[in-house]
CSV table of C-alpha atoms in Angstrom, one decimal:
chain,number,residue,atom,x,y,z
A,1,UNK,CA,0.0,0.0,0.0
A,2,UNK,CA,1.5,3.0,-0.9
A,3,UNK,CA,1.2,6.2,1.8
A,4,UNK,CA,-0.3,3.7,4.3
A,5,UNK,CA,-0.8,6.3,7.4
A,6,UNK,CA,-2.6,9.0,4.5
A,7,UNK,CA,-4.5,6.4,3.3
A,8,UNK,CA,-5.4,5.2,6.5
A,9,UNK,CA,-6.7,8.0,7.8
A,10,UNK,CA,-8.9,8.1,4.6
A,11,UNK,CA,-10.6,5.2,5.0
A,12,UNK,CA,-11.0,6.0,8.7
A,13,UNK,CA,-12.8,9.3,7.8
A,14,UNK,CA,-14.5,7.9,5.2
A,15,UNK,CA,-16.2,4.9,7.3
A,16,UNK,CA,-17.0,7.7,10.3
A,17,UNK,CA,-18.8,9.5,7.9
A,18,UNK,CA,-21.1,6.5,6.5
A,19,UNK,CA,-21.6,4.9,9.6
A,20,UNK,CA,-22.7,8.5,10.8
A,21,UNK,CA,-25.6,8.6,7.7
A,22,UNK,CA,-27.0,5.2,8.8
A,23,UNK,CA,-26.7,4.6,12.2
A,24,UNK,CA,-28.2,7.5,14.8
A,25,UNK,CA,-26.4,7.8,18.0
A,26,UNK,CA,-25.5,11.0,18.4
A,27,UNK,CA,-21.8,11.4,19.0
A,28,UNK,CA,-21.0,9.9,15.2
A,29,UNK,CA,-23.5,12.1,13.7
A,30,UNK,CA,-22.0,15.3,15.5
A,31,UNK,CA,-18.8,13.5,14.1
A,32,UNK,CA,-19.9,14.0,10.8
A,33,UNK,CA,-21.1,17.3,10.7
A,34,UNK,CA,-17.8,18.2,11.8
A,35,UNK,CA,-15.6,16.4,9.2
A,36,UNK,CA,-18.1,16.9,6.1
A,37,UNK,CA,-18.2,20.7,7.4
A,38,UNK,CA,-13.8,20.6,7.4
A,39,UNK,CA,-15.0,19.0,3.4
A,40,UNK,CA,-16.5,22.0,2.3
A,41,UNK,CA,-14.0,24.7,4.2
A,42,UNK,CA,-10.9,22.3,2.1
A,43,UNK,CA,-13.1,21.9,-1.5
A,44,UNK,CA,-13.2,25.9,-0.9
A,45,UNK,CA,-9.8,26.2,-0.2
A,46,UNK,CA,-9.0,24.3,-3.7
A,47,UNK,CA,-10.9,26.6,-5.6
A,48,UNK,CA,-8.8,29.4,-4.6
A,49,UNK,CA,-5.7,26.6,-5.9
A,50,UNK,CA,-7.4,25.9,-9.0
A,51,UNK,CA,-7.7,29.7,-10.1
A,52,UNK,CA,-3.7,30.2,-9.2
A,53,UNK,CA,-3.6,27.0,-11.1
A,54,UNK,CA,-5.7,28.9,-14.3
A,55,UNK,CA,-3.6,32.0,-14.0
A,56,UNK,CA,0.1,30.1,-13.5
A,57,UNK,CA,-0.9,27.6,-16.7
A,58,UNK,CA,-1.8,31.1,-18.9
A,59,UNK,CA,2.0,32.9,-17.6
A,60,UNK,CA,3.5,29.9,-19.2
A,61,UNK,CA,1.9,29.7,-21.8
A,62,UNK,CA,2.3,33.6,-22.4
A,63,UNK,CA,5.8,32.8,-21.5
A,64,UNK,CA,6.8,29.8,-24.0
A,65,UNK,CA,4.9,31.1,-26.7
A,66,UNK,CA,2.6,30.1,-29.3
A,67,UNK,CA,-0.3,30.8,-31.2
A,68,UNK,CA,-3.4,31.2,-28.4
A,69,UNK,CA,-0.9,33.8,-26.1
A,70,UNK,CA,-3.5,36.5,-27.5
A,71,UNK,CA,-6.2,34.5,-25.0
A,72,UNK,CA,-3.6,34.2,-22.5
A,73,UNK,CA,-3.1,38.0,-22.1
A,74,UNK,CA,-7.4,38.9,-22.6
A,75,UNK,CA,-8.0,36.0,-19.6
A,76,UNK,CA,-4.9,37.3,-17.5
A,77,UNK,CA,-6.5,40.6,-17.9
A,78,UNK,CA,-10.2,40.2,-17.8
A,79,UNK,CA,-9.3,38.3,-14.3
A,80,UNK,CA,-7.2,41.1,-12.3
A,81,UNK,CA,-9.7,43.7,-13.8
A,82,UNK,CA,-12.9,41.2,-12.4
A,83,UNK,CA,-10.8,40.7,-9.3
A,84,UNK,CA,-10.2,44.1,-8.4
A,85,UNK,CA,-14.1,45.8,-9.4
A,86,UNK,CA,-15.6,42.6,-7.4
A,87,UNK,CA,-12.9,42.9,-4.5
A,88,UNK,CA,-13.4,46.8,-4.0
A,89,UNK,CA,-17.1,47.3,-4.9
A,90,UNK,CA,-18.5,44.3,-3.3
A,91,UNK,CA,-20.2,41.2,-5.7
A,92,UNK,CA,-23.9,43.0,-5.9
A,93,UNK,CA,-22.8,46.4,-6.9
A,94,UNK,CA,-23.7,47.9,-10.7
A,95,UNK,CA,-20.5,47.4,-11.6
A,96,UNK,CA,-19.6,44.0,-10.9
A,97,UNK,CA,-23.3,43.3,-11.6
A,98,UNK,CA,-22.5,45.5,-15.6
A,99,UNK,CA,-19.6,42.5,-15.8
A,100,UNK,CA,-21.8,39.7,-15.0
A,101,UNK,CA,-25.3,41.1,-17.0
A,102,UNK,CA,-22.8,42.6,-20.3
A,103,UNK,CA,-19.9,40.6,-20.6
A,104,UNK,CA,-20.5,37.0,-18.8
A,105,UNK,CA,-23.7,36.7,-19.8
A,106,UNK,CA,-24.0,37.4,-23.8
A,107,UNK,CA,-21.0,35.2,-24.1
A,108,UNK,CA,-22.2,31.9,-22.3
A,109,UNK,CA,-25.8,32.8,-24.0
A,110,UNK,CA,-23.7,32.8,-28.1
A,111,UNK,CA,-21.6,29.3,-26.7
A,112,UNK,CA,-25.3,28.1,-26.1
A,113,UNK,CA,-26.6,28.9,-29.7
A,114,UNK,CA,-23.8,27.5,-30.9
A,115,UNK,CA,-24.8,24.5,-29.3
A,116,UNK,CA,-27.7,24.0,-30.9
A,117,UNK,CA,-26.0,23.8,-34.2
A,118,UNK,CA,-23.3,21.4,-32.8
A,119,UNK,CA,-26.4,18.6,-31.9
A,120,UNK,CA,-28.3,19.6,-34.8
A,121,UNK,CA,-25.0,18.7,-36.9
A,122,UNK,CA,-24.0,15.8,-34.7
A,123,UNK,CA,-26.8,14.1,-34.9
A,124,UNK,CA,-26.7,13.8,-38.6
A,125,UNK,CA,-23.0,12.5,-38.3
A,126,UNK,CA,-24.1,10.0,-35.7
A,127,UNK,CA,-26.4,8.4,-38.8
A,128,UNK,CA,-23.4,8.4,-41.1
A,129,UNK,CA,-21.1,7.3,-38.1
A,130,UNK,CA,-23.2,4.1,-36.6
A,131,UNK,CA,-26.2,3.6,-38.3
A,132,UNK,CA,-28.3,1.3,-36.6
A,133,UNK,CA,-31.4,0.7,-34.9
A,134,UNK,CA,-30.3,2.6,-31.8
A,135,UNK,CA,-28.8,5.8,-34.0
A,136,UNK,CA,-32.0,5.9,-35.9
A,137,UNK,CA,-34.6,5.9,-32.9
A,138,UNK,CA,-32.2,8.3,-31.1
A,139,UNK,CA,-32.7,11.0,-34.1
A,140,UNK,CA,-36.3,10.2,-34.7
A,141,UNK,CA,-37.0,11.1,-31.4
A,142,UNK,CA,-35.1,14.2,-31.1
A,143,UNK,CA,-37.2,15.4,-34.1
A,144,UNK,CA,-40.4,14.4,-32.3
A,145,UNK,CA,-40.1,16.1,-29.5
A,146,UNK,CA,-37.9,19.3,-31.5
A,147,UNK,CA,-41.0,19.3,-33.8
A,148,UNK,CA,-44.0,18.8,-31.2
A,149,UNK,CA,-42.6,21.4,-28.7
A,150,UNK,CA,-41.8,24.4,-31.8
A,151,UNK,CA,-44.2,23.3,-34.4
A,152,UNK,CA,-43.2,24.8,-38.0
A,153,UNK,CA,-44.9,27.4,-39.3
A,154,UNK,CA,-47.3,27.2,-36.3
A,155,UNK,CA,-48.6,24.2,-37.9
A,156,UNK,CA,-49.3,21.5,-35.2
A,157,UNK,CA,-49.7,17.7,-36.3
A,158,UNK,CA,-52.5,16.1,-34.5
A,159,UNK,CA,-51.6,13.5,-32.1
A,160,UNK,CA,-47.4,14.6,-32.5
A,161,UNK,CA,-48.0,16.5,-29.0
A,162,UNK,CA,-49.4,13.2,-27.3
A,163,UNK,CA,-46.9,11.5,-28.6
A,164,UNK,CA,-44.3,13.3,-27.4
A,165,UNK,CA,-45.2,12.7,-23.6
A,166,UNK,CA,-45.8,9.3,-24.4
A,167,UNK,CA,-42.2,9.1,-25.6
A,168,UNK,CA,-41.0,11.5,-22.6
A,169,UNK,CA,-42.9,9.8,-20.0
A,170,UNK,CA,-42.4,5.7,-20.5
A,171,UNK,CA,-39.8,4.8,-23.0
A,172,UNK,CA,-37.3,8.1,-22.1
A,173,UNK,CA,-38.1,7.7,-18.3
A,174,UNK,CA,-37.8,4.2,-18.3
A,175,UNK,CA,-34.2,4.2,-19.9
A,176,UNK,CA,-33.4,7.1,-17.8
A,177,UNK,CA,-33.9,4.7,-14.3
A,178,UNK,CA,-32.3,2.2,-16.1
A,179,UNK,CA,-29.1,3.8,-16.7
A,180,UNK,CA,-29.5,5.8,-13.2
A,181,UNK,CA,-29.8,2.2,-11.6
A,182,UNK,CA,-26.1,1.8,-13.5
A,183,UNK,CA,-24.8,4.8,-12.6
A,184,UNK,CA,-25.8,4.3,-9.1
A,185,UNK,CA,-24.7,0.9,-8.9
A,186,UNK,CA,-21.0,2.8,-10.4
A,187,UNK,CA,-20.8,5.0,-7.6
A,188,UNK,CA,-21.6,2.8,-5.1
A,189,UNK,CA,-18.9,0.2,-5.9
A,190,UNK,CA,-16.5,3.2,-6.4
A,191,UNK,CA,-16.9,4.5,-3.1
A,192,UNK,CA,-16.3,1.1,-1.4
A,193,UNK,CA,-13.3,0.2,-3.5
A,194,UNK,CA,-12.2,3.1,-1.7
A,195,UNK,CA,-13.0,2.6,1.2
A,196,UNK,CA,-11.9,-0.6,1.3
A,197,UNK,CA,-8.6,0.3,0.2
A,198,UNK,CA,-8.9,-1.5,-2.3
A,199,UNK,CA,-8.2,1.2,-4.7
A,200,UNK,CA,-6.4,4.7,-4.3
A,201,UNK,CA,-7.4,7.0,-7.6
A,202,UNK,CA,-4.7,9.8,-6.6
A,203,UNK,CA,-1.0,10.0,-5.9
A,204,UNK,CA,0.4,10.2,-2.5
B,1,UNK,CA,-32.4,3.9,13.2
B,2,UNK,CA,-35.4,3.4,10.2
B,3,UNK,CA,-36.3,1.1,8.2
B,4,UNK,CA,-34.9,2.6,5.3
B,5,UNK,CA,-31.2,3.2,7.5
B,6,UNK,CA,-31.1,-0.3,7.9
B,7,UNK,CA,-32.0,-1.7,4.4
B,8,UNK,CA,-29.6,0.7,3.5
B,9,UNK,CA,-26.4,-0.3,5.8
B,10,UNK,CA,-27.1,-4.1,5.2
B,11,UNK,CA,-26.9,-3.2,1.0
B,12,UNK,CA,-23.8,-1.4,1.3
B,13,UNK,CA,-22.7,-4.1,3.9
B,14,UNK,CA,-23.1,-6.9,1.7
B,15,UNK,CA,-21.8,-5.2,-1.6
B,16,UNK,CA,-18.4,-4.5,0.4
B,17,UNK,CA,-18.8,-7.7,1.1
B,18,UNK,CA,-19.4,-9.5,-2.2
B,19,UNK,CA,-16.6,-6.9,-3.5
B,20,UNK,CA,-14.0,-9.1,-1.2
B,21,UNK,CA,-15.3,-12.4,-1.4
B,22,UNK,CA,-14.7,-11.6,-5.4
B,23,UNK,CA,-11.1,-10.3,-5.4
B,24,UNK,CA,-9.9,-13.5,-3.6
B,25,UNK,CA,-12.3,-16.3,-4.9
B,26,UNK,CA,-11.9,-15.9,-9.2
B,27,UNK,CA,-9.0,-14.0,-9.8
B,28,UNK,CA,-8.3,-16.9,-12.8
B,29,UNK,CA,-11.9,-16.2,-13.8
B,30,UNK,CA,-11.3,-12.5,-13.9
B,31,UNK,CA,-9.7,-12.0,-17.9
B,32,UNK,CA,-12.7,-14.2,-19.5
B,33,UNK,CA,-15.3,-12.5,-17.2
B,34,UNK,CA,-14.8,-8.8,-19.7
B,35,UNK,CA,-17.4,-8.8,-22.7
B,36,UNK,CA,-15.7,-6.5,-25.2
B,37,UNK,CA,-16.9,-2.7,-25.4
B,38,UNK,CA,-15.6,-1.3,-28.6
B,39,UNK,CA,-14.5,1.7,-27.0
B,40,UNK,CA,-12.3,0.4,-24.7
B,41,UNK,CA,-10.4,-1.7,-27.5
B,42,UNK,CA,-10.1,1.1,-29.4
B,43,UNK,CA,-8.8,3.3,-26.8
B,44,UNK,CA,-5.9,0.7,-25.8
B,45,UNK,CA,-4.9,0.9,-29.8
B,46,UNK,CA,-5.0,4.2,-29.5
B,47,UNK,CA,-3.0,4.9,-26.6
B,48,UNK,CA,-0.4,2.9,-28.3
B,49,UNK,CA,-0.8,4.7,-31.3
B,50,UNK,CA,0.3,7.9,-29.4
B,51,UNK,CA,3.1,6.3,-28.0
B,52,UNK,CA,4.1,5.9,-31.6
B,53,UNK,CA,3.2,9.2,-33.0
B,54,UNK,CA,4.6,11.5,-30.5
B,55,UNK,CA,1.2,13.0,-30.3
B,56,UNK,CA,-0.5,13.6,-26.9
B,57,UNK,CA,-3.2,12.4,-24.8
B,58,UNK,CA,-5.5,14.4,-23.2
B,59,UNK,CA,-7.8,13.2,-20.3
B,60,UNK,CA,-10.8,15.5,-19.0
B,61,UNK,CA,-12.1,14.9,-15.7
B,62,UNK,CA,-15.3,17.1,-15.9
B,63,UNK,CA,-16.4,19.7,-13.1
B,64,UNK,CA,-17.7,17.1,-10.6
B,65,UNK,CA,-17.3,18.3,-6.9
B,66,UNK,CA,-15.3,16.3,-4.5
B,67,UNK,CA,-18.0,16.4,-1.8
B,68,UNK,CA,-21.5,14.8,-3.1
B,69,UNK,CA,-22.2,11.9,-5.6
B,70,UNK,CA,-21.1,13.5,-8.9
B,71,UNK,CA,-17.2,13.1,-7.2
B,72,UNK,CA,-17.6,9.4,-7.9
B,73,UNK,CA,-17.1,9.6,-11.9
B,74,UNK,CA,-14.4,12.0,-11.5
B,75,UNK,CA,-12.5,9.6,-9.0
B,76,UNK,CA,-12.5,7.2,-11.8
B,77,UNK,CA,-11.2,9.3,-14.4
B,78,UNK,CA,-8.4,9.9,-11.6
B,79,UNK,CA,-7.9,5.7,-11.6
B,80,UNK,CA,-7.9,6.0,-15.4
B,81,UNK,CA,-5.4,9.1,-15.6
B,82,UNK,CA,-2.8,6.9,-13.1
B,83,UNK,CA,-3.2,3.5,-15.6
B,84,UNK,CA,-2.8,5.2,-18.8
B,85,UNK,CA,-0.3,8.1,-17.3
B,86,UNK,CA,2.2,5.4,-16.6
B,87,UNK,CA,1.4,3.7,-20.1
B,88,UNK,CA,2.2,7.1,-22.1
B,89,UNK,CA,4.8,8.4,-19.4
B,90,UNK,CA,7.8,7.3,-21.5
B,91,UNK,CA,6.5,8.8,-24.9
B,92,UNK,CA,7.8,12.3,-26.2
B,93,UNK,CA,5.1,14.2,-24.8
B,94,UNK,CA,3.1,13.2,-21.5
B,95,UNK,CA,-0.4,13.1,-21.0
B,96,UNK,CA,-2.5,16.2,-20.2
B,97,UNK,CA,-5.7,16.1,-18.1
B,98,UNK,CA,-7.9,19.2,-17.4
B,99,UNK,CA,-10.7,19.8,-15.0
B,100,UNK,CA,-13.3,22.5,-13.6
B,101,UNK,CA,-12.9,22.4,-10.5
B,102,UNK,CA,-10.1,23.0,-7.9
B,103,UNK,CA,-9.8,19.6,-5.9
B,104,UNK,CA,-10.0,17.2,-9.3
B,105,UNK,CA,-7.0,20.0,-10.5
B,106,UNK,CA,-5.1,19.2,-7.2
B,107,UNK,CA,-5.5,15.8,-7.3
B,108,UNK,CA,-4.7,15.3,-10.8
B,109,UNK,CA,-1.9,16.9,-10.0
B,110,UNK,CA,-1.1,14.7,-7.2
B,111,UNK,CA,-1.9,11.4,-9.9
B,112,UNK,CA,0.8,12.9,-12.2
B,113,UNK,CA,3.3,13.6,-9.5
B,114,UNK,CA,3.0,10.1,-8.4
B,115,UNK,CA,4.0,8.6,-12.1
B,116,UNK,CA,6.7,10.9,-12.0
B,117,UNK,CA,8.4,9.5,-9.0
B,118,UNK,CA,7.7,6.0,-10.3
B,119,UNK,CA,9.5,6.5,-13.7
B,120,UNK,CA,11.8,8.9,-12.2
B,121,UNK,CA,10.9,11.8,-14.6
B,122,UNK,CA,10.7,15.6,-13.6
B,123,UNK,CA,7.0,16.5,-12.5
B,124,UNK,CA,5.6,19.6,-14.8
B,125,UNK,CA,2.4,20.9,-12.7
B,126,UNK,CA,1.0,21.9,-16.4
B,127,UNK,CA,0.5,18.4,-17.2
B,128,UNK,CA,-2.8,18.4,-14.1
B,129,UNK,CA,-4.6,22.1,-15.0
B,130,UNK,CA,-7.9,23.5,-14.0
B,131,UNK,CA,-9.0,25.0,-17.3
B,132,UNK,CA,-12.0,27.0,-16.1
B,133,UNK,CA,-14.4,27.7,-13.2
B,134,UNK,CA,-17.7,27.8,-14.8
B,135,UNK,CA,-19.2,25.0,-17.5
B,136,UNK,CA,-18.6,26.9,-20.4
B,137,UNK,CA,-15.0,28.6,-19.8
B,138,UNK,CA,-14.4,25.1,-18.4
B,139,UNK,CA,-14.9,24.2,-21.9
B,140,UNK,CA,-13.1,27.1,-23.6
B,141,UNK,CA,-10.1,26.2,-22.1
B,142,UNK,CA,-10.2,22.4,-23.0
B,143,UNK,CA,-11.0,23.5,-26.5
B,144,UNK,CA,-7.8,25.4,-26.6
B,145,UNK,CA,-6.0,22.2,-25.4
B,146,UNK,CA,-7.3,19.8,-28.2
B,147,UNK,CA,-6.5,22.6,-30.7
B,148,UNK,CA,-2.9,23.7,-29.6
B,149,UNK,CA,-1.2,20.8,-28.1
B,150,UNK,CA,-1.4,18.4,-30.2
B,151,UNK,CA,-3.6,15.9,-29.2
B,152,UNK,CA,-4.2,12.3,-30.6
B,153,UNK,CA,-6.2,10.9,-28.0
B,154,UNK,CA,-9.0,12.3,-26.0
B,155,UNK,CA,-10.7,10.5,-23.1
B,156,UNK,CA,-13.4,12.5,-21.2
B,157,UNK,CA,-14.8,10.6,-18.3
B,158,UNK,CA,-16.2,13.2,-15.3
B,159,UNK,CA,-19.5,14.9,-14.8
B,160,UNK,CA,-20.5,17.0,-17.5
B,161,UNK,CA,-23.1,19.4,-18.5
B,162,UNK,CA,-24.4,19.9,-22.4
B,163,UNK,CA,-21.2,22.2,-22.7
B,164,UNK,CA,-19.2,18.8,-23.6
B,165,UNK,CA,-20.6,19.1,-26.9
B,166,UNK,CA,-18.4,21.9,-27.7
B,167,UNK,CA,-15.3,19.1,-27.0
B,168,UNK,CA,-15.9,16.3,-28.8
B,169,UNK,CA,-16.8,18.4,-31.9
B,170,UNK,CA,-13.2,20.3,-31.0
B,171,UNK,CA,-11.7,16.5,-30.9
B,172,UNK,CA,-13.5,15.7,-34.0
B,173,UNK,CA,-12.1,18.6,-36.1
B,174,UNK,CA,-8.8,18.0,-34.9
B,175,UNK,CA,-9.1,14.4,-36.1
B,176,UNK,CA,-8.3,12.6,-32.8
B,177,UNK,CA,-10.3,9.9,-31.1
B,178,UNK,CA,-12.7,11.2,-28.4
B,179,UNK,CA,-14.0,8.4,-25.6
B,180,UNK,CA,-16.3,9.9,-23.4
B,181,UNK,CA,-18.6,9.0,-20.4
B,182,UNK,CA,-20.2,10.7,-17.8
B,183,UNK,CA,-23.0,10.6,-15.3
B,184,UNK,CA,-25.0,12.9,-16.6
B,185,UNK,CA,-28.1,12.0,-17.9
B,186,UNK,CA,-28.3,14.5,-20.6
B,187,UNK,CA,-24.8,14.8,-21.6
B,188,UNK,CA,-24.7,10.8,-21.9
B,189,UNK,CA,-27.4,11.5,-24.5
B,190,UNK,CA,-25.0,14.6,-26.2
B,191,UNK,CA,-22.5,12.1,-25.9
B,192,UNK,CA,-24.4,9.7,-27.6
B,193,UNK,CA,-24.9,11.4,-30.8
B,194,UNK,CA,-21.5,13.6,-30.5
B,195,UNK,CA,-18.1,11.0,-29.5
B,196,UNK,CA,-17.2,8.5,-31.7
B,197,UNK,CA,-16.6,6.0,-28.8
B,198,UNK,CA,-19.6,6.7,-26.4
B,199,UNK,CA,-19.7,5.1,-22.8
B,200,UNK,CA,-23.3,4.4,-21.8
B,201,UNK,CA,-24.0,4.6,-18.0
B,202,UNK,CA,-22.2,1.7,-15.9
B,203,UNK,CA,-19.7,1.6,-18.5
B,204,UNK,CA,-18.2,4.3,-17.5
B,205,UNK,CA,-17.2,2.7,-14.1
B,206,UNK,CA,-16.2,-0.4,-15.9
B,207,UNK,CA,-12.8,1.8,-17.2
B,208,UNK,CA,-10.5,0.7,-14.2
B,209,UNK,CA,-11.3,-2.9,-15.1
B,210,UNK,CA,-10.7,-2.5,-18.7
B,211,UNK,CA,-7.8,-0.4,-18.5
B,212,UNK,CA,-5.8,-3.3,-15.9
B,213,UNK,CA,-6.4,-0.7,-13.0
B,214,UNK,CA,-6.3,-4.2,-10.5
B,215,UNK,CA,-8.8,-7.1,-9.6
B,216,UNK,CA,-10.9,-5.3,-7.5
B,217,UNK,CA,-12.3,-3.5,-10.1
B,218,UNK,CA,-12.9,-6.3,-11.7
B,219,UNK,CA,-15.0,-7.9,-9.0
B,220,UNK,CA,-16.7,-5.0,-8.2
B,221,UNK,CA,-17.9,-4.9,-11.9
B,222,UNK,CA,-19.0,-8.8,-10.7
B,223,UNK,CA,-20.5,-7.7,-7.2
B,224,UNK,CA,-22.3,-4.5,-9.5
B,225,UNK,CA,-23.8,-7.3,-12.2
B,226,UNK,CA,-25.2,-9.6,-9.2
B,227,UNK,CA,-26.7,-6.4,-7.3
B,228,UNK,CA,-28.5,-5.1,-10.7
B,229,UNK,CA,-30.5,-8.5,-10.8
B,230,UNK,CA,-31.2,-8.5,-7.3
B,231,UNK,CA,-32.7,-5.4,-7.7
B,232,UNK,CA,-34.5,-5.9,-11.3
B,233,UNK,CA,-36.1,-8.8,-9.4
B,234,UNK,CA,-37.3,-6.8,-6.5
B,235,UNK,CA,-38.7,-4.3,-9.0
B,236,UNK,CA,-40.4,-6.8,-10.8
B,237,UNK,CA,-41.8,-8.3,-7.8
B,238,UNK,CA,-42.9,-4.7,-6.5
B,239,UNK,CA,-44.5,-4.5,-9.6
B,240,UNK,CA,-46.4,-7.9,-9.8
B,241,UNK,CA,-47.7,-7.1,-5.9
B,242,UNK,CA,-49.0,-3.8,-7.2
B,243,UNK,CA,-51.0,-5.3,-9.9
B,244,UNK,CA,-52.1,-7.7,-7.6
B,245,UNK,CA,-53.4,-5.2,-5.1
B,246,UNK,CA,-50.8,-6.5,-1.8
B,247,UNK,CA,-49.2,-3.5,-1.9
């Protein structure tokens, strides 16, 4: 095992911590208040790491060269001008508010549009990519629903809107809960391989 | 305690459980017990390819926080970064992973600094980055990854939101492979019709095992398949005592 007393103490937190959901005395659940409250204060603490990550990865790539250091400079930039209206007006004042409303805003809204097009386009390439059964149902619906919810021209077809919960409601939901099931299944056994120390998905 | 507590603590008690009984009872078993998922075969020829080219691989570990369930996915896109980081850590150009939040950047980090003292090679903190704080700069800055650094290989397994779209179609311009999986409903669907190489729910948790990450990943996968029909059948059986007006 490599690190054993790190990853001892892991697994020793991590086993307080679910034997503090399920079983009530009140000691472990204090317990676990505590530690999942010392969580959040250390996944805060890494967000301040991850932004000096941003900013150190953009000085050396501003620093080596190459052909995005234009983005480099405008995100260097944008951040200390960001940091310093937010940091001396406050986060709710029309300034930092003018940032957010003219500048954040308009550009996550055009990376949505563009989106659209992006699906629209890659789900035509999925039917030149696989096509099957699977590819073919998977666009047919999209252009139920995409055709019952905006109808063209304002013209509705009858029965397309019934259809469409029908498909939303028992086929979509029932794959949905399927794959949930699998997903939940996934994080389960994740968690315990952990736990178990059975697995360790990080250095040390 | 409830009723609920209990169930509850006796599942998670016996799927530990199953997990061990597993890793010690059919490790000969373990090889023959894998169907094949085309994406994992094509991602071992092209990690090797990569190796070969002198190209780069570039793993993306999503924006998942470290504290609530969507950490899970991201923690095995860590165990996926460690397998294939000490595959590719003797090529001409190491791996790259990016992420969108703080903790998956650190411990990234951590993953790479580990290979690093395994192979003996010099740690470069570039090669784990945080690439944005929000779901659409957090894609903006993996965009600029696939496009500038010259990547052959892109494997995207964390929790996304619809903003992945915008990276596979960056990995599919710049001609490289893109497998992706997540536990996200709706990007699983974008995924769908976007990657080439999909991973469909539980798939997605299968990586360690079809990477070589160890045998306990391999029994979990077996401890995972017996637990699904356990609970199909208590659905089923839910269902039947419904009908049949007992419950």
């Amino acid at each position: 095992m490599k690190a054993p007393i790190s990853t001892s103490i892991a697994i020793a937190i991590g086993l307080l911590v679910l034997f503090g959901y399920f079983i009530p005395i009140d000691g472990l659940m204090q317990l676990r208040e505590i530690l999942l409250g010392w969580g959040v204060i250390l996944a805060a603490v890494a967000l301040l790491v991850g932004v000096a990550n941003l900013v150190y990865s953009h000085v050396r790539k501003l620093r080596d060269g190459g052909v995005s250091r234009a983005n480099s400079i405008v995100l260097i930039v944008s951040l200390g001008l960001t940091l310093a209206i937010v940091g001396w007006f406050g986060p709710t004042h029309s300034y930092s508010m003018w940032i957010f409303n003219n500048i954040q805003l308009p550009i996550e809204a055009s990376l949505m549009a563009i989106l659209a097009v992006i699906l629209a386009y890659a789900s035509i390439r999925l039917l030149q990519r696989r096509l099957n059964l699977l590819s073919i149902v998977f666009v047919v619906s999209a252009l139920v629903v995409l055709i019952s919810t905006a109808p063209i021209f304002g013209v509705e077809v009858p029965g397309l809107n019934e259809f469409r919960l029908w498909v939303i409601q028992v086929p979509a939901a029932a794959g949905a809960r399927g794959i949930l099931l699998g997903v939940g299944l996934g994080i389960t056994a994740t968690a315990l391989r952990i736990l178990l120390g059975a697995d360790r998905p990080f250095g040390g | 305690m409830t009723l609920a507590g209990i169930i509850g603590l006796i599942f998670v008690l016996f799927f530990a459980g199953l997990i061990i009984v597993f890793t010690f009872t059919s490790r000969k078993l373990q090889k023959s017990y894998l169907r094949e998922i085309p994406a994992f075969m094509k991602l071992r020829n092209a990690v090797g390819l990569v190796v070969e080219a002198g190209t780069r691989l570039h793993l993306s570990l999503g924006r998942g926080e470290i504290i609530g369930p969507e950490s899970s996915v991201g923690l095995v896109g860590l165990s996926a970064l460690a397998r294939i980081g000490h595959t590719t850590a003797n090529s001409d150009r190491s791996p790259v992973a990016t992420s969108g939040t703080g903790p998956l950047g650190i411990l990234s980090q951590d993953t790479f600094g580990s290979i690093s003292r395994s192979i003996g090679a010099e740690f470069d903190p570039l090669n784990g980055r945080v690439s944005g704080l929000t779901p659409f700069s957090y894609a903006a800055g993996v965009l600029s990854v696939i496009n500038d650094e010259n990547v052959g290989v892109n494997i995207l397994i964390g929790n996304f939101g619809s903003e992945v779209a915008l990276i596979t179609e960056a990995g599919e311009r710049a001609n490289s492979l893109t497998v992706a999986g997540t536990d996200n409903i709706t990007a699983q669907a974008i995924l769908y019709a976007s990657a080439q190489e999909p991973l469909i729910g539980e798939e997605t948790y299968a990586s360690g095992a079809y990477l070589g990450a160890g045998s306990s990943h391999i029994a979990s996968l077996r401890a995972q398949d017996l637990l699904r029909w356990v609970l199909i059948s208590i659905i089923l059986i839910g269902a039947i005592l419904k009908l049949a007006g007992v419950l």
